[in-house]
PDB file of C-alpha atoms and ligand atoms in Angstrom:
ATOM      1  CA  UNK A   1     128.454  79.787  86.464  1.00  0.00           C
ATOM      2  CA  UNK A   2     129.015  76.246  87.803  1.00  0.00           C
ATOM      3  CA  UNK A   3     125.732  74.307  87.581  1.00  0.00           C
ATOM      4  CA  UNK A   4     125.886  73.421  91.273  1.00  0.00           C
ATOM      5  CA  UNK A   5     126.828  76.863  92.539  1.00  0.00           C
ATOM      6  CA  UNK A   6     124.365  78.469  94.922  1.00  0.00           C
ATOM      7  CA  UNK A   7     122.491  81.440  93.468  1.00  0.00           C
ATOM      8  CA  UNK A   8     122.775  84.426  95.798  1.00  0.00           C
ATOM      9  CA  UNK A   9     119.520  86.245  95.103  1.00  0.00           C
ATOM     10  CA  UNK A  10     120.585  89.870  95.472  1.00  0.00           C
ATOM     11  CA  UNK A  11     117.856  92.425  94.930  1.00  0.00           C
ATOM     12  CA  UNK A  12     120.131  95.024  93.309  1.00  0.00           C
ATOM     13  CA  UNK A  13     119.982  93.977  89.617  1.00  0.00           C
ATOM     14  CA  UNK A  14     116.208  93.477  89.776  1.00  0.00           C
ATOM     15  CA  UNK A  15     115.708  96.852  91.437  1.00  0.00           C
ATOM     16  CA  UNK A  16     117.890  98.584  88.856  1.00  0.00           C
ATOM     17  CA  UNK A  17     115.621  97.272  86.087  1.00  0.00           C
ATOM     18  CA  UNK A  18     112.405  98.061  87.947  1.00  0.00           C
ATOM     19  CA  UNK A  19     113.473 101.615  88.761  1.00  0.00           C
ATOM     20  CA  UNK A  20     113.610 102.459  85.044  1.00  0.00           C
ATOM     21  CA  UNK A  21     110.038 101.254  84.607  1.00  0.00           C
ATOM     22  CA  UNK A  22     108.838 103.135  87.703  1.00  0.00           C
ATOM     23  CA  UNK A  23     110.545 106.368  86.593  1.00  0.00           C
ATOM     24  CA  UNK A  24     108.784 106.133  83.223  1.00  0.00           C
ATOM     25  CA  UNK A  25     105.406 105.584  84.882  1.00  0.00           C
ATOM     26  CA  UNK A  26     106.087 108.520  87.170  1.00  0.00           C
ATOM     27  CA  UNK A  27     106.922 110.814  84.219  1.00  0.00           C
ATOM     28  CA  UNK A  28     103.773 109.706  82.394  1.00  0.00           C
ATOM     29  CA  UNK A  29     101.659 110.623  85.423  1.00  0.00           C
ATOM     30  CA  UNK A  30     103.336 114.001  85.709  1.00  0.00           C
ATOM     31  CA  UNK A  31     102.444 114.694  82.081  1.00  0.00           C
ATOM     32  CA  UNK A  32      98.826 114.140  83.112  1.00  0.00           C
ATOM     33  CA  UNK A  33      99.320 116.700  85.910  1.00  0.00           C
ATOM     34  CA  UNK A  34      99.604 114.121  88.704  1.00  0.00           C
ATOM     35  CA  UNK A  35     102.619 114.093  91.023  1.00  0.00           C
ATOM     36  CA  UNK A  36     102.571 110.722  92.828  1.00  0.00           C
ATOM     37  CA  UNK A  37     102.660 111.671  96.503  1.00  0.00           C
ATOM     38  CA  UNK A  38     103.274 109.550  99.595  1.00  0.00           C
ATOM     39  CA  UNK A  39     102.877 110.550 103.249  1.00  0.00           C
ATOM     40  CA  UNK A  40     104.604 108.521 105.926  1.00  0.00           C
ATOM     41  CA  UNK A  41     103.408 108.861 109.519  1.00  0.00           C
ATOM     42  CA  UNK A  42     106.151 108.200 112.030  1.00  0.00           C
ATOM     43  CA  UNK A  43     105.408 108.384 115.762  1.00  0.00           C
ATOM     44  CA  UNK A  44     108.371 108.604 118.154  1.00  0.00           C
ATOM     45  CA  UNK A  45     112.115 108.119 117.703  1.00  0.00           C
ATOM     46  CA  UNK A  46     112.597 104.375 117.191  1.00  0.00           C
ATOM     47  CA  UNK A  47     116.035 104.389 115.446  1.00  0.00           C
ATOM     48  CA  UNK A  48     115.221 101.452 113.150  1.00  0.00           C
ATOM     49  CA  UNK A  49     111.935 103.087 112.066  1.00  0.00           C
ATOM     50  CA  UNK A  50     113.754 106.383 111.400  1.00  0.00           C
ATOM     51  CA  UNK A  51     116.230 104.560 109.173  1.00  0.00           C
ATOM     52  CA  UNK A  52     113.579 102.528 107.313  1.00  0.00           C
ATOM     53  CA  UNK A  53     111.361 105.553 106.637  1.00  0.00           C
ATOM     54  CA  UNK A  54     114.332 107.616 105.397  1.00  0.00           C
ATOM     55  CA  UNK A  55     115.285 104.786 103.019  1.00  0.00           C
ATOM     56  CA  UNK A  56     111.711 104.611 101.729  1.00  0.00           C
ATOM     57  CA  UNK A  57     111.600 108.387 101.169  1.00  0.00           C
ATOM     58  CA  UNK A  58     114.940 108.405  99.322  1.00  0.00           C
ATOM     59  CA  UNK A  59     113.842 105.566  97.028  1.00  0.00           C
ATOM     60  CA  UNK A  60     110.516 107.205  96.182  1.00  0.00           C
ATOM     61  CA  UNK A  61     112.008 110.651  95.570  1.00  0.00           C
ATOM     62  CA  UNK A  62     114.616 109.132  93.236  1.00  0.00           C
ATOM     63  CA  UNK A  63     111.740 108.035  90.988  1.00  0.00           C
ATOM     64  CA  UNK A  64     110.523 111.624  90.670  1.00  0.00           C
ATOM     65  CA  UNK A  65     107.630 111.106  93.115  1.00  0.00           C
ATOM     66  CA  UNK A  66     107.095 113.011  96.354  1.00  0.00           C
ATOM     67  CA  UNK A  67     107.390 111.608  99.845  1.00  0.00           C
ATOM     68  CA  UNK A  68     107.001 113.411 103.135  1.00  0.00           C
ATOM     69  CA  UNK A  69     107.703 111.920 106.556  1.00  0.00           C
ATOM     70  CA  UNK A  70     105.362 113.396 109.161  1.00  0.00           C
ATOM     71  CA  UNK A  71     107.064 113.007 112.527  1.00  0.00           C
ATOM     72  CA  UNK A  72     104.821 113.002 115.558  1.00  0.00           C
ATOM     73  CA  UNK A  73     105.913 112.937 119.233  1.00  0.00           C
ATOM     74  CA  UNK A  74     105.940 109.596 121.072  1.00  0.00           C
ATOM     75  CA  UNK A  75     103.643 110.926 123.855  1.00  0.00           C
ATOM     76  CA  UNK A  76     100.947 111.984 121.364  1.00  0.00           C
ATOM     77  CA  UNK A  77      97.400 111.384 122.649  1.00  0.00           C
ATOM     78  CA  UNK A  78      95.335 108.792 120.802  1.00  0.00           C
ATOM     79  CA  UNK A  79      92.700 111.314 119.670  1.00  0.00           C
ATOM     80  CA  UNK A  80      95.380 113.647 118.316  1.00  0.00           C
ATOM     81  CA  UNK A  81      97.012 110.780 116.443  1.00  0.00           C
ATOM     82  CA  UNK A  82      93.676 109.812 114.867  1.00  0.00           C
ATOM     83  CA  UNK A  83      92.997 113.464 113.903  1.00  0.00           C
ATOM     84  CA  UNK A  84      96.403 113.795 112.244  1.00  0.00           C
ATOM     85  CA  UNK A  85      95.929 110.624 110.220  1.00  0.00           C
ATOM     86  CA  UNK A  86      92.395 111.641 109.183  1.00  0.00           C
ATOM     87  CA  UNK A  87      93.674 115.031 107.950  1.00  0.00           C
ATOM     88  CA  UNK A  88      96.474 113.470 105.943  1.00  0.00           C
ATOM     89  CA  UNK A  89      94.436 110.754 104.251  1.00  0.00           C
ATOM     90  CA  UNK A  90      91.605 113.121 103.300  1.00  0.00           C
ATOM     91  CA  UNK A  91      93.992 115.344 101.301  1.00  0.00           C
ATOM     92  CA  UNK A  92      93.190 114.616  97.614  1.00  0.00           C
ATOM     93  CA  UNK A  93      96.809 115.331  96.578  1.00  0.00           C
ATOM     94  CA  UNK A  94      97.974 112.329  98.658  1.00  0.00           C
ATOM     95  CA  UNK A  95      97.899 109.048  96.703  1.00  0.00           C
ATOM     96  CA  UNK A  96      99.518 106.747  99.251  1.00  0.00           C
ATOM     97  CA  UNK A  97      99.903 106.772 103.001  1.00  0.00           C
ATOM     98  CA  UNK A  98     101.112 104.466 105.751  1.00  0.00           C
ATOM     99  CA  UNK A  99     101.875 104.518 109.460  1.00  0.00           C
ATOM    100  CA  UNK A 100     105.344 103.134 110.211  1.00  0.00           C
ATOM    101  CA  UNK A 101     105.176 100.320 112.752  1.00  0.00           C
ATOM    102  CA  UNK A 102     105.723  99.669 115.577  1.00  0.00           C
ATOM    103  CA  UNK A 103     103.660 102.400 117.238  1.00  0.00           C
ATOM    104  CA  UNK A 104     104.420 103.415 120.847  1.00  0.00           C
ATOM    105  CA  UNK A 105     102.793 101.108 123.420  1.00  0.00           C
ATOM    106  CA  UNK A 106      99.794 103.362 124.198  1.00  0.00           C
ATOM    107  CA  UNK A 107      98.847 103.408 120.472  1.00  0.00           C
ATOM    108  CA  UNK A 108      99.842  99.855 119.588  1.00  0.00           C
ATOM    109  CA  UNK A 109      96.242  98.534 119.820  1.00  0.00           C
ATOM    110  CA  UNK A 110      95.150 100.714 116.868  1.00  0.00           C
ATOM    111  CA  UNK A 111      94.505  98.848 113.638  1.00  0.00           C
ATOM    112  CA  UNK A 112      96.273 101.326 111.353  1.00  0.00           C
ATOM    113  CA  UNK A 113      95.036  99.718 108.125  1.00  0.00           C
ATOM    114  CA  UNK A 114      91.507 100.822 108.962  1.00  0.00           C
ATOM    115  CA  UNK A 115      92.547 104.498 109.253  1.00  0.00           C
ATOM    116  CA  UNK A 116      93.624 104.657 105.624  1.00  0.00           C
ATOM    117  CA  UNK A 117      91.202 104.313 102.693  1.00  0.00           C
ATOM    118  CA  UNK A 118      91.859 101.050 100.801  1.00  0.00           C
ATOM    119  CA  UNK A 119      92.926 102.760  97.568  1.00  0.00           C
ATOM    120  CA  UNK A 120      95.614 104.797  99.438  1.00  0.00           C
ATOM    121  CA  UNK A 121      96.665 101.899 101.687  1.00  0.00           C
ATOM    122  CA  UNK A 122     100.098 101.220 100.134  1.00  0.00           C
ATOM    123  CA  UNK A 123     100.933  98.786 102.989  1.00  0.00           C
ATOM    124  CA  UNK A 124      97.948  96.592 102.034  1.00  0.00           C
ATOM    125  CA  UNK A 125      96.752  96.412 105.670  1.00  0.00           C
ATOM    126  CA  UNK A 126      93.167  97.635 105.183  1.00  0.00           C
ATOM    127  CA  UNK A 127      90.353  95.044 105.375  1.00  0.00           C
ATOM    128  CA  UNK A 128      89.494  95.520 101.705  1.00  0.00           C
ATOM    129  CA  UNK A 129      93.061  94.662 100.677  1.00  0.00           C
ATOM    130  CA  UNK A 130      93.258  91.745 103.135  1.00  0.00           C
ATOM    131  CA  UNK A 131      89.925  90.396 101.828  1.00  0.00           C
ATOM    132  CA  UNK A 132      91.284  90.637  98.302  1.00  0.00           C
ATOM    133  CA  UNK A 133      94.066  88.229  99.246  1.00  0.00           C
ATOM    134  CA  UNK A 134      91.626  86.040 101.158  1.00  0.00           C
ATOM    135  CA  UNK A 135      89.314  85.796  98.150  1.00  0.00           C
ATOM    136  CA  UNK A 136      92.059  84.986  95.644  1.00  0.00           C
ATOM    137  CA  UNK A 137      92.983  88.468  94.349  1.00  0.00           C
ATOM    138  CA  UNK A 138      89.742  89.314  92.610  1.00  0.00           C
ATOM    139  CA  UNK A 139      89.566  92.904  93.933  1.00  0.00           C
ATOM    140  CA  UNK A 140      90.160  95.361  91.120  1.00  0.00           C
ATOM    141  CA  UNK A 141      92.895  97.860  92.082  1.00  0.00           C
ATOM    142  CA  UNK A 142      93.539  96.167  95.412  1.00  0.00           C
ATOM    143  CA  UNK A 143      97.002  96.657  96.920  1.00  0.00           C
ATOM    144  CA  UNK A 144      99.191  93.693  97.921  1.00  0.00           C
ATOM    145  CA  UNK A 145     101.229  93.877 101.186  1.00  0.00           C
ATOM    146  CA  UNK A 146     104.794  94.940 100.417  1.00  0.00           C
ATOM    147  CA  UNK A 147     107.050  92.183 101.779  1.00  0.00           C
ATOM    148  CA  UNK A 148     104.916  89.292 100.434  1.00  0.00           C
ATOM    149  CA  UNK A 149     104.706  91.044  97.055  1.00  0.00           C
ATOM    150  CA  UNK A 150     108.502  91.573  97.042  1.00  0.00           C
ATOM    151  CA  UNK A 151     109.082  87.873  97.756  1.00  0.00           C
ATOM    152  CA  UNK A 152     106.997  86.816  94.751  1.00  0.00           C
ATOM    153  CA  UNK A 153     108.793  89.413  92.590  1.00  0.00           C
ATOM    154  CA  UNK A 154     112.279  88.192  93.530  1.00  0.00           C
ATOM    155  CA  UNK A 155     111.298  84.514  93.048  1.00  0.00           C
ATOM    156  CA  UNK A 156     110.027  85.343  89.546  1.00  0.00           C
ATOM    157  CA  UNK A 157     113.197  87.254  88.707  1.00  0.00           C
ATOM    158  CA  UNK A 158     115.524  84.409  89.717  1.00  0.00           C
ATOM    159  CA  UNK A 159     113.349  81.693  88.164  1.00  0.00           C
ATOM    160  CA  UNK A 160     112.292  80.160  91.492  1.00  0.00           C
ATOM    161  CA  UNK A 161     108.960  78.581  90.615  1.00  0.00           C
ATOM    162  CA  UNK A 162     106.121  78.933  93.122  1.00  0.00           C
ATOM    163  CA  UNK A 163     103.326  77.036  91.370  1.00  0.00           C
ATOM    164  CA  UNK A 164     102.934  73.433  92.609  1.00  0.00           C
ATOM    165  CA  UNK A 165     105.802  73.844  95.103  1.00  0.00           C
ATOM    166  CA  UNK A 166     105.824  73.000  98.812  1.00  0.00           C
ATOM    167  CA  UNK A 167     106.624  76.201 100.657  1.00  0.00           C
ATOM    168  CA  UNK A 168     107.287  76.386 104.397  1.00  0.00           C
ATOM    169  CA  UNK A 169     106.936  79.816 105.975  1.00  0.00           C
ATOM    170  CA  UNK A 170     108.369  80.189 109.490  1.00  0.00           C
ATOM    171  CA  UNK A 171     106.632  83.126 111.225  1.00  0.00           C
ATOM    172  CA  UNK A 172     102.936  84.076 111.337  1.00  0.00           C
ATOM    173  CA  UNK A 173     103.083  87.883 111.637  1.00  0.00           C
ATOM    174  CA  UNK A 174     100.322  90.111 110.271  1.00  0.00           C
ATOM    175  CA  UNK A 175     102.827  91.949 108.058  1.00  0.00           C
ATOM    176  CA  UNK A 176     104.604  88.950 106.521  1.00  0.00           C
ATOM    177  CA  UNK A 177     103.694  85.337 107.412  1.00  0.00           C
ATOM    178  CA  UNK A 178      99.892  85.424 107.279  1.00  0.00           C
ATOM    179  CA  UNK A 179      99.410  87.548 104.131  1.00  0.00           C
ATOM    180  CA  UNK A 180     102.276  85.682 102.446  1.00  0.00           C
ATOM    181  CA  UNK A 181     100.571  82.347 103.094  1.00  0.00           C
ATOM    182  CA  UNK A 182      97.489  83.618 101.225  1.00  0.00           C
ATOM    183  CA  UNK A 183      99.450  85.178  98.374  1.00  0.00           C
ATOM    184  CA  UNK A 184     101.455  81.998  97.755  1.00  0.00           C
ATOM    185  CA  UNK A 185      98.312  79.868  97.997  1.00  0.00           C
ATOM    186  CA  UNK A 186      96.774  82.105  95.309  1.00  0.00           C
ATOM    187  CA  UNK A 187      99.859  81.311  93.205  1.00  0.00           C
ATOM    188  CA  UNK A 188      99.065  77.574  93.579  1.00  0.00           C
ATOM    189  CA  UNK A 189     101.785  76.729  96.091  1.00  0.00           C
ATOM    190  CA  UNK A 190     101.110  74.304  98.940  1.00  0.00           C
ATOM    191  CA  UNK A 191     101.901  76.316 102.041  1.00  0.00           C
ATOM    192  CA  UNK A 192     102.864  75.247 105.580  1.00  0.00           C
ATOM    193  CA  UNK A 193     102.588  78.243 107.897  1.00  0.00           C
ATOM    194  CA  UNK A 194     104.827  77.421 110.870  1.00  0.00           C
ATOM    195  CA  UNK A 195     105.529  79.451 114.007  1.00  0.00           C
ATOM    196  CA  UNK A 196     107.093  79.381 117.454  1.00  0.00           C
ATOM    197  CA  UNK A 197     104.636  76.721 118.707  1.00  0.00           C
ATOM    198  CA  UNK A 198     105.029  74.376 115.717  1.00  0.00           C
ATOM    199  CA  UNK A 199     105.998  70.848 116.751  1.00  0.00           C
ATOM    200  CA  UNK A 200     108.741  69.141 114.739  1.00  0.00           C
ATOM    201  CA  UNK A 201     109.617  72.254 112.744  1.00  0.00           C
ATOM    202  CA  UNK A 202     112.476  70.388 111.052  1.00  0.00           C
ATOM    203  CA  UNK A 203     109.990  67.978 109.432  1.00  0.00           C
ATOM    204  CA  UNK A 204     108.313  70.981 107.801  1.00  0.00           C
ATOM    205  CA  UNK A 205     111.516  72.671 106.648  1.00  0.00           C
ATOM    206  CA  UNK A 206     113.125  69.470 105.361  1.00  0.00           C
ATOM    207  CA  UNK A 207     110.194  68.638 103.079  1.00  0.00           C
ATOM    208  CA  UNK A 208     109.979  72.146 101.571  1.00  0.00           C
ATOM    209  CA  UNK A 209     111.064  73.235  98.089  1.00  0.00           C
ATOM    210  CA  UNK A 210     111.223  76.817  99.395  1.00  0.00           C
ATOM    211  CA  UNK A 211     111.744  77.907 103.022  1.00  0.00           C
ATOM    212  CA  UNK A 212     110.783  81.456 103.956  1.00  0.00           C
ATOM    213  CA  UNK A 213     112.175  82.666 107.274  1.00  0.00           C
ATOM    214  CA  UNK A 214     110.272  85.495 108.983  1.00  0.00           C
ATOM    215  CA  UNK A 215     110.508  84.906 112.732  1.00  0.00           C
ATOM    216  CA  UNK A 216     112.955  87.627 113.781  1.00  0.00           C
ATOM    217  CA  UNK A 217     115.489  85.303 115.416  1.00  0.00           C
ATOM    218  CA  UNK A 218     119.126  85.839 114.433  1.00  0.00           C
ATOM    219  CA  UNK A 219     120.718  82.977 112.414  1.00  0.00           C
ATOM    220  CA  UNK A 220     117.963  80.551 113.457  1.00  0.00           C
ATOM    221  CA  UNK A 221     117.969  78.382 110.323  1.00  0.00           C
ATOM    222  CA  UNK A 222     121.013  76.102 110.292  1.00  0.00           C
ATOM    223  CA  UNK A 223     122.032  73.119 108.154  1.00  0.00           C
ATOM    224  CA  UNK A 224     120.154  70.619 110.341  1.00  0.00           C
ATOM    225  CA  UNK A 225     116.820  72.143 109.212  1.00  0.00           C
ATOM    226  CA  UNK A 226     117.582  71.371 105.547  1.00  0.00           C
ATOM    227  CA  UNK A 227     117.152  68.305 103.368  1.00  0.00           C
ATOM    228  CA  UNK A 228     120.276  66.698 101.879  1.00  0.00           C
ATOM    229  CA  UNK A 229     119.159  67.472  98.334  1.00  0.00           C
ATOM    230  CA  UNK A 230     120.883  70.889  98.010  1.00  0.00           C
ATOM    231  CA  UNK A 231     117.870  71.848  95.904  1.00  0.00           C
ATOM    232  CA  UNK A 232     115.976  74.024  98.405  1.00  0.00           C
ATOM    233  CA  UNK A 233     115.619  77.797  97.932  1.00  0.00           C
ATOM    234  CA  UNK A 234     115.761  80.037 101.012  1.00  0.00           C
ATOM    235  CA  UNK A 235     114.129  83.448 101.406  1.00  0.00           C
ATOM    236  CA  UNK A 236     115.303  85.371 104.467  1.00  0.00           C
ATOM    237  CA  UNK A 237     113.048  88.189 105.698  1.00  0.00           C
ATOM    238  CA  UNK A 238     114.914  88.617 109.016  1.00  0.00           C
ATOM    239  CA  UNK A 239     116.588  91.871 110.092  1.00  0.00           C
ATOM    240  CA  UNK A 240     118.425  91.123 113.339  1.00  0.00           C
ATOM    241  CA  UNK A 241     121.686  91.997 115.034  1.00  0.00           C
ATOM    242  CA  UNK A 242     124.205  89.214 115.600  1.00  0.00           C
ATOM    243  CA  UNK A 243     126.431  88.884 118.703  1.00  0.00           C
ATOM    244  CA  UNK A 244     128.831  91.506 117.248  1.00  0.00           C
ATOM    245  CA  UNK A 245     126.000  93.924 116.533  1.00  0.00           C
ATOM    246  CA  UNK A 246     126.121  93.284 112.770  1.00  0.00           C
ATOM    247  CA  UNK A 247     122.926  93.099 110.704  1.00  0.00           C
ATOM    248  CA  UNK A 248     121.957  89.472 110.005  1.00  0.00           C
ATOM    249  CA  UNK A 249     118.935  87.495 108.896  1.00  0.00           C
ATOM    250  CA  UNK A 250     116.949  84.568 110.334  1.00  0.00           C
ATOM    251  CA  UNK A 251     119.276  82.163 108.522  1.00  0.00           C
ATOM    252  CA  UNK A 252     122.839  81.254 109.405  1.00  0.00           C
ATOM    253  CA  UNK A 253     123.929  82.293 105.911  1.00  0.00           C
ATOM    254  CA  UNK A 254     127.503  80.944 105.938  1.00  0.00           C
ATOM    255  CA  UNK A 255     126.448  77.693 107.606  1.00  0.00           C
ATOM    256  CA  UNK A 256     123.827  76.873 104.947  1.00  0.00           C
ATOM    257  CA  UNK A 257     124.762  78.666 101.743  1.00  0.00           C
ATOM    258  CA  UNK A 258     126.595  75.701 100.168  1.00  0.00           C
ATOM    259  CA  UNK A 259     123.721  73.353 101.057  1.00  0.00           C
ATOM    260  CA  UNK A 260     120.919  75.113  99.153  1.00  0.00           C
ATOM    261  CA  UNK A 261     120.264  75.993  95.511  1.00  0.00           C
ATOM    262  CA  UNK A 262     119.483  79.678  96.108  1.00  0.00           C
ATOM    263  CA  UNK A 263     119.341  82.095  99.031  1.00  0.00           C
ATOM    264  CA  UNK A 264     118.587  85.790  99.595  1.00  0.00           C
ATOM    265  CA  UNK A 265     121.338  87.673 101.468  1.00  0.00           C
ATOM    266  CA  UNK A 266     120.860  90.030 104.427  1.00  0.00           C
ATOM    267  CA  UNK A 267     121.402  92.883 103.773  1.00  0.00           C
ATOM    268  CA  UNK A 268     120.660  93.311 100.073  1.00  0.00           C
ATOM    269  CA  UNK A 269     117.850  90.752  99.715  1.00  0.00           C
ATOM    270  CA  UNK A 270     114.259  91.141 100.878  1.00  0.00           C
ATOM    271  CA  UNK A 271     114.662  94.498 102.703  1.00  0.00           C
ATOM    272  CA  UNK A 272     115.026  96.496  99.467  1.00  0.00           C
ATOM    273  CA  UNK A 273     112.281  94.381  97.850  1.00  0.00           C
ATOM    274  CA  UNK A 274     109.813  95.667 100.454  1.00  0.00           C
ATOM    275  CA  UNK A 275     110.705  99.243  99.484  1.00  0.00           C
ATOM    276  CA  UNK A 276     110.372  98.440  95.782  1.00  0.00           C
ATOM    277  CA  UNK A 277     106.878  97.003  96.398  1.00  0.00           C
ATOM    278  CA  UNK A 278     105.920 100.123  98.339  1.00  0.00           C
ATOM    279  CA  UNK A 279     106.933 102.315  95.392  1.00  0.00           C
ATOM    280  CA  UNK A 280     105.042 100.022  92.984  1.00  0.00           C
ATOM    281  CA  UNK A 281     101.956 100.309  95.196  1.00  0.00           C
ATOM    282  CA  UNK A 282     102.257 104.112  95.274  1.00  0.00           C
ATOM    283  CA  UNK A 283     102.361 104.283  91.477  1.00  0.00           C
ATOM    284  CA  UNK A 284      99.445 101.848  91.202  1.00  0.00           C
ATOM    285  CA  UNK A 285      97.450 104.072  93.589  1.00  0.00           C
ATOM    286  CA  UNK A 286      98.384 107.267  91.710  1.00  0.00           C
ATOM    287  CA  UNK A 287      97.518 105.711  88.332  1.00  0.00           C
ATOM    288  CA  UNK A 288      94.164 104.570  89.740  1.00  0.00           C
ATOM    289  CA  UNK A 289      93.422 108.198  90.696  1.00  0.00           C
ATOM    290  CA  UNK A 290      93.509 109.223  87.010  1.00  0.00           C
TER     291      UNK A 290
HETATM  292  N1  GUN B 301     107.508  98.130 110.127  1.00  0.00           N
HETATM  293  C1  GUN B 301     108.218  97.058 109.694  1.00  0.00           C
HETATM  294  N2  GUN B 301     107.776  96.659 108.479  1.00  0.00           N
HETATM  295  C2  GUN B 301     106.766  97.499 108.139  1.00  0.00           C
HETATM  296  C3  GUN B 301     105.911  97.579 107.014  1.00  0.00           C
HETATM  297  O1  GUN B 301     105.985  96.799 106.046  1.00  0.00           O
HETATM  298  N3  GUN B 301     104.980  98.578 107.048  1.00  0.00           N
HETATM  299  C4  GUN B 301     104.875  99.442 108.100  1.00  0.00           C
HETATM  300  N4  GUN B 301     103.920 100.376 108.035  1.00  0.00           N
HETATM  301  N5  GUN B 301     105.660  99.376 109.155  1.00  0.00           N
HETATM  302  C5  GUN B 301     106.597  98.412 109.187  1.00  0.00           C
END
């Protein structure tokens, strides 16, 4: 490959390698009489959530583990929702569980991480798992949130160093931006956590070695946010629709790809990494149950 050619950080080759490892771990557990089992709680008919949960189930079943999607009606009463979740998480044959977000409006105030015991919380949303990140990952057996974990995994795979780097994250969500800022800090990066109210955003993106886009705004990051060095790496967490209804990220991929050293595509970049992390967390949880 030409030395100056941009690396397109596809998740596929990494996932192919990781799947072999996960299948082996799954077989080893089965020999001990444990079938790694995930339950997914899905409330309502949000089409994107239906698609994401089906993709997660397919990936997990391909490893030889079990995954059931429990579909609940969108008009479910809060007490009934809480009862369902309590029943599912108390089942000793379930090693991992999560509630697909977003929840319908009348349930959206519920902090789902707190409904799931920390050692089954494969999303990493429970206080115990959040505190683990906060305290520098000292919690034995703690689970790391999936998208942040997937970002570190893909950076390692493509040789994008994190330690001692300046990393600008754009987006402060509870699922990605905030936990990611802690995880990268634990890996000795210097992190700028930017958001919709950040003044002079371009100053933050231009000085970064790595820019991580997680704001949910189609093709937001254009060439004028970049330095002239062509040495920056871009991680795109966005899953948006462009004007033609096609899936696109938070970066204007074709506008910037020749002006950076490496970039994750959408689709085929961080989306599958989130699913890989979920499967890794399930196996970690099942192994811990031994
Ligand atoms: N909806 C979008 N991303 C996620 C995620 O990582 N976990 C859950 N539970 N719901 C989501």
